[in-house]
């Protein structure tokens, strides 16, 4: 099954949630103020933020009025187009090589698993990969990452539990430079976005990469659990302030009926989803495609 098929399967809950509500809306309301107010509420119920829902509806309403559209199919296409535009406006170019990808996020979102999946993805693109076990805080974190590194058949650099994570990154970068490795993927400890000392530790790791490997394309990606909902935007805002995020890796898409916060990330923070997890297997992660995502939920 290709990505498009996996994406449709993973987003079935979100699609069922949105489509059923839109059908009801079209069946009982003609285009007008009441229709657009209810459309806004439907988007909010799918975890699109209030601010972004207002923006989406304003764009749809303006285009519908300009083109004098009243047909359900045309308005649905307008909505699909507006949502796609919002995602595409925040898109970034694929990484250049060599590159360092540092994954950050709160506990339990699937960072370590994502490292393994990313490693497999880049290997499938013909790239060489080394992973850094910079989560030196959680018990057995490096062992867990070693399992994923073994599955993906990539090199891993790790230190003893309790070591300075920045030292792990320093050694990994030094090794990658010496071996001309294409991609370094850094696993970091989960941290609450409200803990200043832990965010400062991330900033230190950021500085080490920037100082030691300036020629590399450095991406800082926030791993978000798709079931988190609207709180994901708050998490992203704080992590972005700490390390200037480049984008999002979305996990557990198959477990949510509310994927709408993706549009809020793009509209309010200009943060694109770059990779999306569409299953539990090591190869169930792909580059995110805005058009495919919107097609899968509407």
Coordinates of C-alpha atoms in Angstrom, one line a residue:
X1 CA 0.0 0.0 0.0
X2 CA 1.4 3.4 -1.0
X3 CA 1.5 6.5 1.2
X4 CA -1.7 7.8 -0.2
X5 CA -3.5 4.6 0.8
X6 CA -1.9 4.5 4.2
X7 CA -2.8 8.2 4.8
X8 CA -6.5 7.6 3.9
X9 CA -6.6 4.7 6.3
X10 CA -4.9 6.6 9.1
X11 CA -7.1 9.6 8.7
X12 CA -10.4 7.8 8.4
X13 CA -11.6 8.9 11.9
X14 CA -10.9 12.6 11.1
X15 CA -12.6 12.2 7.7
X16 CA -15.7 10.5 9.2
X17 CA -15.9 13.2 11.8
X18 CA -15.7 16.2 9.4
X19 CA -17.6 14.7 6.5
X20 CA -20.6 13.7 8.5
X21 CA -20.9 17.2 10.1
X22 CA -20.5 18.9 6.7
X23 CA -23.2 16.8 5.2
X24 CA -25.6 17.8 7.9
X25 CA -24.6 21.4 7.5
X26 CA -25.2 21.4 3.8
X27 CA -28.5 19.6 4.2
X28 CA -30.1 22.2 6.5
X29 CA -28.4 25.5 5.7
X30 CA -28.2 27.7 2.6
X31 CA -25.1 29.8 2.2
X32 CA -25.3 32.8 4.6
X33 CA -24.1 34.0 7.9
X34 CA -25.6 31.1 9.8
X35 CA -24.0 28.6 7.4
X36 CA -20.5 30.2 7.9
X37 CA -20.9 30.4 11.6
X38 CA -21.7 26.7 11.8
X39 CA -18.8 25.9 9.4
X40 CA -16.5 27.7 11.8
X41 CA -17.8 25.6 14.7
X42 CA -17.3 22.4 12.7
X43 CA -13.7 23.2 12.1
X44 CA -13.1 24.1 15.7
X45 CA -14.6 20.7 16.7
X46 CA -11.9 19.1 14.6
X47 CA -9.3 20.9 16.7
X48 CA -8.7 23.8 14.3
X49 CA -8.0 26.8 16.6
X50 CA -10.6 29.6 16.8
X51 CA -8.2 32.0 15.1
X52 CA -7.4 29.7 12.2
X53 CA -11.0 28.6 11.8
X54 CA -12.0 32.3 11.4
X55 CA -9.3 32.8 8.8
X56 CA -10.4 29.7 6.8
X57 CA -14.0 30.6 6.8
X58 CA -13.3 34.2 5.9
X59 CA -11.3 33.0 2.8
X60 CA -14.0 30.5 1.8
X61 CA -16.8 33.1 2.2
X62 CA -15.0 35.7 0.2
X63 CA -14.3 33.4 -2.7
X64 CA -17.8 32.0 -2.6
X65 CA -19.3 35.5 -2.7
X66 CA -16.8 36.7 -5.4
X67 CA -17.7 33.7 -7.6
X68 CA -21.4 33.6 -6.6
X69 CA -21.1 29.9 -5.7
X70 CA -24.0 28.2 -3.8
X71 CA -23.6 24.6 -4.8
X72 CA -22.4 22.2 -2.0
X73 CA -19.7 20.6 -4.3
X74 CA -18.2 23.9 -5.3
X75 CA -18.1 25.2 -1.7
X76 CA -16.5 21.9 -0.5
X77 CA -13.8 22.4 -3.2
X78 CA -13.3 25.9 -2.0
X79 CA -12.8 24.7 1.5
X80 CA -10.4 22.0 0.3
X81 CA -8.4 24.6 -1.7
X82 CA -8.2 27.1 1.2
X83 CA -7.0 24.3 3.6
X84 CA -4.4 23.2 1.1
X85 CA -3.2 26.7 0.5
X86 CA -2.7 27.2 4.3
X87 CA -0.5 24.1 4.5
X88 CA 1.4 24.9 1.4
X89 CA 2.2 28.5 2.5
X90 CA 4.3 27.1 5.4
X91 CA 6.1 24.3 3.4
X92 CA 9.9 24.1 3.4
X93 CA 12.3 22.6 0.9
X94 CA 13.5 19.0 1.5
X95 CA 16.8 18.8 3.6
X96 CA 20.1 19.2 1.9
X97 CA 23.0 16.9 2.8
X98 CA 24.8 16.6 5.1
X99 CA 22.1 17.3 7.5
X100 CA 21.4 17.0 11.2
X101 CA 17.9 16.3 12.4
X102 CA 17.3 16.9 16.1
X103 CA 14.0 15.5 17.4
X104 CA 12.4 17.3 20.4
X105 CA 9.1 17.0 22.3
X106 CA 7.3 16.0 25.5
X107 CA 7.4 12.5 27.0
X108 CA 5.6 9.7 25.3
X109 CA 5.1 11.1 21.8
X110 CA 7.2 8.5 20.0
X111 CA 10.6 10.3 19.5
X112 CA 12.7 7.2 19.8
X113 CA 10.5 5.2 17.5
X114 CA 10.5 8.1 15.0
X115 CA 14.3 8.1 15.0
X116 CA 14.2 4.5 13.8
X117 CA 11.6 5.3 11.1
X118 CA 13.5 8.3 9.9
X119 CA 16.7 6.3 9.7
X120 CA 14.9 3.7 7.6
X121 CA 13.4 6.5 5.4
X122 CA 16.7 8.1 4.6
X123 CA 18.3 4.7 4.0
X124 CA 15.6 4.1 1.4
X125 CA 16.7 7.3 -0.2
X126 CA 20.2 6.0 -0.6
X127 CA 21.7 8.0 2.3
X128 CA 24.1 7.0 5.0
X129 CA 22.8 7.6 8.6
X130 CA 24.1 7.8 12.1
X131 CA 21.9 8.2 15.2
X132 CA 22.8 9.9 18.4
X133 CA 21.4 8.6 21.7
X134 CA 21.2 12.0 23.4
X135 CA 18.4 10.9 25.7
X136 CA 20.7 10.1 28.6
X137 CA 18.1 10.7 31.2
X138 CA 15.4 8.0 30.7
X139 CA 16.4 4.6 31.9
X140 CA 17.3 2.2 29.1
X141 CA 16.6 4.9 26.5
X142 CA 19.9 4.2 24.6
X143 CA 19.1 0.5 24.7
X144 CA 15.7 1.1 23.1
X145 CA 17.3 3.3 20.5
X146 CA 19.9 0.6 19.8
X147 CA 17.1 -1.8 19.0
X148 CA 15.7 0.6 16.4
X149 CA 19.2 1.4 15.0
X150 CA 19.7 -2.4 14.7
X151 CA 16.4 -2.8 12.8
X152 CA 17.3 0.0 10.5
X153 CA 20.9 -1.2 10.2
X154 CA 22.5 2.2 11.0
X155 CA 25.3 3.3 13.3
X156 CA 24.6 4.6 16.8
X157 CA 26.6 6.8 19.1
X158 CA 25.8 6.6 22.8
X159 CA 27.3 7.4 26.2
X160 CA 26.5 6.1 29.7
X161 CA 23.2 6.9 31.3
X162 CA 23.3 10.3 33.0
X163 CA 26.0 11.7 30.6
X164 CA 25.8 15.2 29.2
X165 CA 23.6 14.9 26.1
X166 CA 25.6 17.7 24.4
X167 CA 28.7 15.5 24.7
X168 CA 26.9 12.7 22.8
X169 CA 26.0 15.1 20.1
X170 CA 29.6 16.4 19.9
X171 CA 30.9 12.9 19.4
X172 CA 28.2 12.0 16.9
X173 CA 28.9 15.1 14.8
X174 CA 32.6 14.5 14.9
X175 CA 32.1 10.9 13.8
X176 CA 29.7 11.9 11.0
X177 CA 32.1 14.5 9.7
X178 CA 35.0 12.0 9.7
X179 CA 32.9 9.3 7.9
X180 CA 31.1 11.8 5.5
X181 CA 27.8 10.6 6.8
X182 CA 24.8 12.1 5.0
X183 CA 22.3 12.3 7.9
X184 CA 22.6 12.5 11.7
X185 CA 19.4 11.9 13.6
X186 CA 19.4 13.0 17.3
X187 CA 17.1 11.5 19.9
X188 CA 16.6 13.8 22.9
X189 CA 14.9 13.2 26.3
X190 CA 11.3 14.0 26.6
X191 CA 10.7 17.3 28.4
X192 CA 7.8 19.3 29.6
X193 CA 7.6 22.5 27.6
X194 CA 7.1 24.4 30.9
X195 CA 10.4 23.4 32.4
X196 CA 12.9 26.1 31.8
X197 CA 16.0 24.1 32.8
X198 CA 15.2 21.4 30.3
X199 CA 14.6 23.9 27.5
X200 CA 17.9 25.5 28.3
X201 CA 19.5 22.0 27.8
X202 CA 18.0 21.9 24.4
X203 CA 19.4 25.3 23.6
X204 CA 22.9 24.0 24.6
X205 CA 22.5 21.0 22.2
X206 CA 21.4 23.4 19.5
X207 CA 24.5 25.5 20.0
X208 CA 26.8 22.4 19.8
X209 CA 25.5 21.4 16.4
X210 CA 25.6 25.0 15.1
X211 CA 29.2 25.5 16.3
X212 CA 30.7 22.1 15.4
X213 CA 28.9 21.4 12.1
X214 CA 28.0 24.8 10.4
X215 CA 28.1 23.3 6.9
X216 CA 25.3 20.9 7.7
X217 CA 21.6 21.6 7.1
X218 CA 20.3 21.6 10.7
X219 CA 16.6 20.8 11.2
X220 CA 14.9 20.9 14.6
X221 CA 11.7 19.0 14.4
X222 CA 9.0 18.7 17.1
X223 CA 7.5 15.3 17.4
X224 CA 3.8 15.6 18.1
X225 CA 1.2 13.0 19.0
X226 CA -1.7 13.6 16.6
X227 CA -4.1 12.7 19.4
X228 CA -2.9 15.6 21.5
X229 CA -5.3 18.0 19.8
X230 CA -5.2 21.7 20.3
X231 CA -2.6 21.5 23.1
X232 CA -0.2 20.6 20.3
X233 CA -0.2 24.3 19.2
X234 CA 0.8 25.4 22.7
X235 CA 3.6 22.8 22.9
X236 CA 4.9 23.9 19.5
X237 CA 4.8 27.6 20.4
X238 CA 7.1 27.1 23.5
X239 CA 9.5 24.7 21.8
X240 CA 9.7 27.1 18.8
X241 CA 10.6 30.0 21.2
X242 CA 13.3 27.8 22.7
X243 CA 15.1 26.4 19.6
X244 CA 13.4 28.0 16.5
X245 CA 11.7 24.9 15.2
X246 CA 11.9 24.0 11.5
X247 CA 8.9 21.8 11.4
X248 CA 6.8 18.9 12.8
X249 CA 6.9 15.1 12.8
X250 CA 3.4 13.9 13.3
X251 CA 2.8 10.5 15.0
X252 CA -0.3 8.4 15.7
X253 CA -2.4 9.8 12.9
X254 CA -4.5 6.7 12.9
X255 CA -5.6 7.3 16.5
X256 CA -7.3 10.7 16.1
X257 CA -10.6 12.0 14.8
X258 CA -9.3 15.6 15.1
X259 CA -6.4 16.4 12.8
X260 CA -7.3 20.0 12.5
X261 CA -4.5 21.5 14.6
X262 CA -2.1 20.9 11.7
X263 CA -3.7 23.9 10.0
X264 CA -3.3 26.0 13.1
X265 CA 0.4 25.1 13.2
X266 CA 0.8 26.3 9.6
X267 CA -1.4 29.4 9.9
X268 CA -0.3 30.7 13.3
X269 CA 3.3 29.5 13.7
X270 CA 4.3 28.9 10.0
X271 CA 5.4 25.4 11.1
X272 CA 4.9 22.7 8.4
X273 CA 4.5 19.0 9.1
X274 CA 7.5 17.5 7.3
X275 CA 7.1 13.8 8.2
X276 CA 4.0 11.9 9.1
X277 CA 3.7 8.5 10.8
X278 CA 0.9 6.4 9.2
X279 CA 1.4 3.1 11.1
X280 CA 3.5 1.2 13.6
X281 CA 6.0 -0.5 11.2
X282 CA 9.5 0.9 10.7
X283 CA 8.6 1.9 7.1
X284 CA 5.3 3.6 8.1
X285 CA 6.7 7.1 7.9
X286 CA 6.8 9.4 4.8
X287 CA 7.3 13.0 3.8
X288 CA 4.1 14.9 4.5
X289 CA 2.1 15.9 1.5
X290 CA -0.4 18.8 1.9
X291 CA -2.8 17.9 -0.9
X292 CA -2.9 14.3 0.1
X293 CA -3.6 15.2 3.7
X294 CA -6.5 17.5 2.8
X295 CA -7.9 15.0 0.3
X296 CA -7.8 12.4 3.1
X297 CA -9.9 14.4 5.6
X298 CA -12.5 16.0 3.3

